[in-house]
Amino acid sequence: MLKVVEARDYKDMSRKAANIISAQIILKEDSVLGLATGSTPIGAYETLVHWCDKGDLDFSKVRTVNLDEYVGLPAFHEQSYYYFMRKNLFEKVNIDLSNTHLPDGTNENAEQECKRYHDVIESMGGIDLQLLGIGNNGHIGFNEPADTFANWVHKVELTDSTIEANSRLFNSKEEVPTSAYTMGIGEIMSAKKILIIASGKAKAPIIKEMIEGPVTPQVPASILKFHNDVTLIADKDALSLLSK
Ligand code: F6R
C-alpha cells in the first residue's frame, strides 16, 4: 500500500523523512538502510547528522547499502556517489565505514560487480528501510524507463534526460558518466519498508503519473504501488498536480 504524506516544504519533508529513518534505527539498531544520493535526501541527512551530534541517534551498528554508483568514477572522485555519501552522512555520524556499501564503479567487469553487490545485500538479510528519490522520468535508483522491469543489480546506460539532469553537478555534460551500476527493481521491492521523497514543482508531473497512472516499466516508480509498505513524503509543490 502506498501512503502519501504531505509536507509543507523541503525542510518539512526532510524532517519527516529523518524522523522515519531515525525511528527505524531506534527500533532496530543494526538496521540495513538502503540509501539514495541526489539533491532530495540532503536535508534529511543533515537532520540525521544533527540528531546524532546531539546524542539522540546512534549509527554505530547501522549498516547501509546504496542504490547506485556511476561506472568509471573512483571512490575519491567528487561526483562519485561514495564521495557524496561520505561528505553528506558517513563522515558526520558515528557509522562504521566498513558497514557502508556501494557498487564499485571502478570494477569494469559488470557481471562480476553486479553479482558481488547483489550478494552483499543478500548476505545482510535484505534491506529494512529503503530511501528513494524519483527522477523526472520516473526512475528509481538508475532503473530508467524501459520495456521491462530489470530485476537485480545491473549495469545501465543512462538516458539523455538523466545525463542532462545530472550534468548540473559536473563541469560539463560531456563529463557525466554514461553508465551506472544500480540495484534492480527486485532488490528495491524486496525491502521491508520503502520511503520515497520528492520536493518541488518539477517533480509534480511524475508524481502524478506514478500515483495516478498505470504500473508500467515506462514509469519505473509506478511499481512501488505493488509494495505493501511504502510511504511517499512529498511537499505541496510536488503533490500539486494530483487530482485529489
Ligand atoms: C540517487 C538515485 C536517483 C535519484 C533521482 C532523483 O542515488 O538513485 O534515482 O534519487 O535521480 O534525484 P534528485 O533527488 O537529485 O532529484
Short mmCIF file of C-alpha atoms and ligand atoms in Angstrom, two decimals:
data_model
loop_
_atom_site.label_atom_id
_atom_site.label_comp_id
_atom_site.label_asym_id
_atom_site.label_seq_id
_atom_site.Cartn_x
_atom_site.Cartn_y
_atom_site.Cartn_z
CA MET A 1 0.00 0.00 0.00
CA LEU A 2 1.26 3.46 -0.88
CA LYS A 3 0.67 6.05 1.79
CA VAL A 4 1.06 9.72 0.85
CA VAL A 5 2.21 12.21 3.48
CA GLU A 6 2.07 15.88 2.55
CA ALA A 7 4.85 18.13 3.77
CA ARG A 8 4.74 21.92 3.76
CA ASP A 9 8.07 22.41 2.02
CA TYR A 10 11.52 20.88 1.54
CA LYS A 11 12.50 21.41 5.16
CA ASP A 12 9.36 19.79 6.48
CA MET A 13 9.76 16.85 4.03
CA SER A 14 13.36 16.41 5.20
CA ARG A 15 12.43 16.38 8.89
CA LYS A 16 9.59 13.95 8.36
CA ALA A 17 11.87 11.61 6.37
CA ALA A 18 14.59 11.87 9.02
CA ASN A 19 12.01 11.01 11.67
CA ILE A 20 11.10 7.78 9.90
CA ILE A 21 14.75 6.81 9.36
CA SER A 22 15.52 7.67 12.96
CA ALA A 23 12.60 5.59 14.25
CA GLN A 24 13.88 2.67 12.18
CA ILE A 25 17.33 2.92 13.80
CA ILE A 26 15.84 3.27 17.29
CA LEU A 27 13.67 0.20 16.79
CA LYS A 28 16.49 -1.88 15.26
CA GLU A 29 19.98 -0.60 15.99
CA ASP A 30 21.65 -2.77 13.33
CA SER A 31 19.12 -1.86 10.62
CA VAL A 32 20.11 -2.23 7.00
CA LEU A 33 19.30 1.12 5.40
CA GLY A 34 19.09 1.40 1.64
CA LEU A 35 20.28 4.91 0.81
CA ALA A 36 19.97 7.32 -2.09
CA THR A 37 22.06 10.23 -3.32
CA GLY A 38 20.85 13.30 -5.27
CA SER A 39 19.56 16.65 -4.10
CA THR A 40 16.39 15.44 -2.40
CA PRO A 41 17.82 13.49 0.58
CA ILE A 42 20.46 16.07 1.56
CA GLY A 43 18.16 17.82 4.07
CA ALA A 44 17.17 14.52 5.67
CA TYR A 45 20.83 13.54 6.01
CA GLU A 46 21.62 16.95 7.57
CA THR A 47 18.85 16.40 10.10
CA LEU A 48 20.13 12.91 10.98
CA VAL A 49 23.65 14.33 11.43
CA HIS A 50 22.25 16.96 13.79
CA TRP A 51 20.37 14.39 15.89
CA CYS A 52 23.45 12.17 16.00
CA ASP A 53 25.54 15.17 17.18
CA LYS A 54 23.04 15.80 19.96
CA GLY A 55 23.35 12.18 21.05
CA ASP A 56 19.78 11.32 20.09
CA LEU A 57 20.75 8.86 17.40
CA ASP A 58 23.38 6.13 17.26
CA PHE A 59 24.71 4.84 13.92
CA SER A 60 27.37 2.57 15.42
CA LYS A 61 25.63 -0.64 14.42
CA VAL A 62 23.75 0.65 11.36
CA ARG A 63 24.57 -0.97 8.02
CA THR A 64 23.96 0.72 4.69
CA VAL A 65 23.69 -0.22 1.03
CA ASN A 66 23.39 2.50 -1.59
CA LEU A 67 21.22 2.26 -4.63
CA ASP A 68 23.75 3.05 -7.27
CA GLU A 69 27.13 4.31 -8.43
CA TYR A 70 28.47 5.70 -11.69
CA VAL A 71 30.65 3.34 -13.71
CA GLY A 72 34.14 4.71 -14.15
CA LEU A 73 34.35 7.06 -11.18
CA PRO A 74 36.75 6.10 -8.40
CA ALA A 75 35.52 6.49 -4.81
CA PHE A 76 37.57 9.68 -4.27
CA HIS A 77 36.08 11.43 -7.34
CA GLU A 78 33.99 14.37 -6.14
CA GLN A 79 30.99 13.30 -8.20
CA SER A 80 31.07 9.66 -7.17
CA TYR A 81 28.19 8.58 -5.00
CA TYR A 82 30.59 7.17 -2.45
CA TYR A 83 32.11 10.65 -2.08
CA PHE A 84 28.62 12.14 -1.77
CA MET A 85 27.70 9.69 0.98
CA ARG A 86 30.91 10.32 2.91
CA LYS A 87 30.51 14.10 2.74
CA ASN A 88 26.79 14.23 3.49
CA LEU A 89 26.46 11.45 6.05
CA PHE A 90 29.09 8.82 6.72
CA GLU A 91 31.89 11.17 7.87
CA LYS A 92 29.50 13.14 10.06
CA VAL A 93 27.89 10.36 12.07
CA ASN A 94 29.34 7.54 14.16
CA ILE A 95 28.88 4.91 11.48
CA ASP A 96 31.50 2.20 10.97
CA LEU A 97 32.66 2.76 7.37
CA SER A 98 33.13 -0.98 6.92
CA ASN A 99 29.36 -1.30 7.34
CA THR A 100 28.68 1.02 4.37
CA HIS A 101 28.35 -0.44 0.88
CA LEU A 102 28.04 0.88 -2.65
CA PRO A 103 28.60 -0.70 -6.03
CA ASP A 104 32.26 -0.41 -7.07
CA GLY A 105 32.24 1.90 -10.09
CA THR A 106 35.84 1.04 -10.90
CA ASN A 107 35.13 -2.66 -11.47
CA GLU A 108 34.87 -2.89 -15.23
CA ASN A 109 33.69 -6.47 -15.06
CA ALA A 110 29.98 -5.70 -14.90
CA GLU A 111 28.80 -9.26 -14.46
CA GLN A 112 31.15 -9.82 -11.53
CA GLU A 113 30.34 -6.49 -9.88
CA CYS A 114 26.58 -6.92 -10.19
CA LYS A 115 26.74 -10.38 -8.65
CA ARG A 116 29.07 -9.18 -5.88
CA TYR A 117 26.79 -6.31 -4.93
CA HIS A 118 23.64 -8.42 -5.05
CA ASP A 119 25.36 -10.95 -2.75
CA VAL A 120 26.37 -8.15 -0.33
CA ILE A 121 22.70 -7.16 0.03
CA GLU A 122 21.58 -10.79 0.42
CA SER A 123 24.26 -11.52 3.00
CA MET A 124 22.94 -8.69 5.15
CA GLY A 125 19.49 -10.27 5.13
CA GLY A 126 17.98 -7.71 2.77
CA ILE A 127 17.04 -4.08 3.34
CA ASP A 128 14.95 -2.95 6.32
CA LEU A 129 14.21 0.56 5.05
CA GLN A 130 14.91 1.77 1.53
CA LEU A 131 15.08 5.53 0.93
CA LEU A 132 14.34 6.62 -2.64
CA GLY A 133 14.24 9.80 -4.66
CA ILE A 134 12.47 9.90 -8.02
CA GLY A 135 13.88 11.06 -11.35
CA ASN A 136 11.90 13.42 -13.58
CA ASN A 137 11.35 10.45 -15.89
CA GLY A 138 10.18 8.18 -13.05
CA HIS A 139 13.45 6.37 -12.48
CA ILE A 140 14.26 4.92 -9.08
CA GLY A 141 17.89 4.16 -8.44
CA PHE A 142 19.05 4.20 -12.04
CA ASN A 143 16.22 1.99 -13.23
CA GLU A 144 15.37 4.04 -16.28
CA PRO A 145 12.12 3.81 -18.28
CA ALA A 146 12.29 0.57 -20.28
CA ASP A 147 10.19 -2.15 -21.85
CA THR A 148 10.60 -4.48 -18.85
CA PHE A 149 11.45 -4.12 -15.17
CA ALA A 150 15.08 -5.14 -14.55
CA ASN A 151 15.17 -7.50 -11.62
CA TRP A 152 18.52 -7.42 -9.88
CA VAL A 153 21.66 -5.28 -9.69
CA HIS A 154 22.67 -4.43 -13.24
CA LYS A 155 24.61 -2.01 -15.38
CA VAL A 156 22.55 0.66 -17.14
CA GLU A 157 23.19 3.08 -19.93
CA LEU A 158 21.82 6.38 -18.65
CA THR A 159 19.17 8.16 -20.71
CA ASP A 160 19.86 11.55 -22.16
CA SER A 161 17.36 13.16 -19.77
CA THR A 162 19.19 11.71 -16.75
CA ILE A 163 22.60 12.76 -18.10
CA GLU A 164 21.17 16.22 -18.72
CA ALA A 165 19.65 16.42 -15.21
CA ASN A 166 22.87 15.22 -13.57
CA SER A 167 25.14 17.48 -15.62
CA ARG A 168 24.33 20.34 -13.21
CA LEU A 169 26.80 18.73 -10.82
CA PHE A 170 29.61 18.36 -13.35
CA ASN A 171 31.64 20.99 -15.22
CA SER A 172 30.06 19.93 -18.49
CA LYS A 173 27.58 17.40 -19.85
CA GLU A 174 30.47 15.55 -21.54
CA GLU A 175 31.96 14.71 -18.14
CA VAL A 176 28.84 12.91 -16.88
CA PRO A 177 29.44 9.15 -16.95
CA THR A 178 27.13 7.41 -19.41
CA SER A 179 26.55 4.26 -17.39
CA ALA A 180 25.99 3.20 -13.81
CA TYR A 181 25.53 0.16 -11.61
CA THR A 182 22.17 0.13 -9.89
CA MET A 183 20.08 -2.06 -7.66
CA GLY A 184 17.27 -3.56 -9.69
CA ILE A 185 13.56 -3.35 -9.05
CA GLY A 186 13.88 -6.76 -7.36
CA GLU A 187 16.19 -5.62 -4.56
CA ILE A 188 14.20 -2.40 -4.09
CA MET A 189 10.85 -4.19 -3.94
CA SER A 190 12.32 -6.78 -1.53
CA ALA A 191 12.98 -4.05 1.06
CA LYS A 192 10.73 -4.45 4.08
CA LYS A 193 9.77 -0.76 4.03
CA ILE A 194 10.21 1.90 1.37
CA LEU A 195 10.33 5.65 1.90
CA ILE A 196 10.23 7.79 -1.24
CA ILE A 197 10.70 11.54 -1.03
CA ALA A 198 10.03 14.32 -3.53
CA SER A 199 10.13 18.09 -3.46
CA GLY A 200 9.39 20.92 -5.84
CA LYS A 201 7.12 21.69 -8.80
CA ALA A 202 9.46 19.99 -11.29
CA LYS A 203 8.57 16.63 -9.73
CA ALA A 204 4.79 17.23 -9.80
CA PRO A 205 4.11 15.68 -13.26
CA ILE A 206 5.99 12.46 -12.48
CA ILE A 207 4.45 12.16 -9.00
CA LYS A 208 1.02 12.41 -10.64
CA GLU A 209 1.98 9.73 -13.17
CA MET A 210 3.43 7.46 -10.53
CA ILE A 211 0.32 7.65 -8.35
CA GLU A 212 -2.50 8.01 -10.83
CA GLY A 213 -1.08 6.25 -13.88
CA PRO A 214 -0.79 2.54 -14.61
CA VAL A 215 2.01 0.32 -13.30
CA THR A 216 4.46 0.22 -16.19
CA PRO A 217 8.22 -0.13 -16.70
CA GLN A 218 7.95 3.14 -18.65
CA VAL A 219 7.50 4.77 -15.21
CA PRO A 220 9.68 2.55 -13.01
CA ALA A 221 8.47 4.18 -9.76
CA SER A 222 4.89 3.09 -10.58
CA ILE A 223 5.77 -0.44 -9.43
CA LEU A 224 6.01 0.84 -5.85
CA LYS A 225 2.20 0.66 -5.69
CA PHE A 226 2.61 -3.13 -5.54
CA HIS A 227 4.74 -2.94 -2.37
CA ASN A 228 2.89 -3.45 0.89
CA ASP A 229 4.67 -0.79 2.97
CA VAL A 230 5.65 2.30 1.01
CA THR A 231 5.37 5.90 2.13
CA LEU A 232 5.72 8.90 -0.14
CA ILE A 233 6.63 12.10 1.67
CA ALA A 234 6.31 14.98 -0.73
CA ASP A 235 5.90 18.70 -0.34
CA LYS A 236 2.86 20.65 -1.53
CA ASP A 237 4.59 21.63 -4.79
CA ALA A 238 5.42 18.03 -5.70
CA LEU A 239 1.82 16.98 -4.94
CA SER A 240 0.27 19.99 -6.69
CA LEU A 241 -0.92 18.15 -9.82
CA LEU A 242 -2.68 15.27 -8.04
CA SER A 243 -6.40 15.10 -8.78
CA LYS A 244 -7.36 14.70 -5.15
C1 F6R B 1 20.27 8.55 -6.49
C2 F6R B 1 19.24 7.91 -7.27
C3 F6R B 1 18.32 8.66 -8.18
C4 F6R B 1 17.76 9.94 -7.56
C5 F6R B 1 16.88 10.67 -8.56
C6 F6R B 1 16.35 11.97 -8.01
O1 F6R B 1 21.02 7.61 -5.75
O2 F6R B 1 19.17 6.72 -7.22
O3 F6R B 1 17.26 7.82 -8.55
O4 F6R B 1 17.05 9.62 -6.41
O5 F6R B 1 17.60 10.92 -9.73
O6 F6R B 1 17.42 12.86 -7.87
P1 F6R B 1 17.25 14.28 -7.14
O7 F6R B 1 16.99 13.98 -5.72
O8 F6R B 1 18.59 14.94 -7.33
O9 F6R B 1 16.13 14.96 -7.82
#
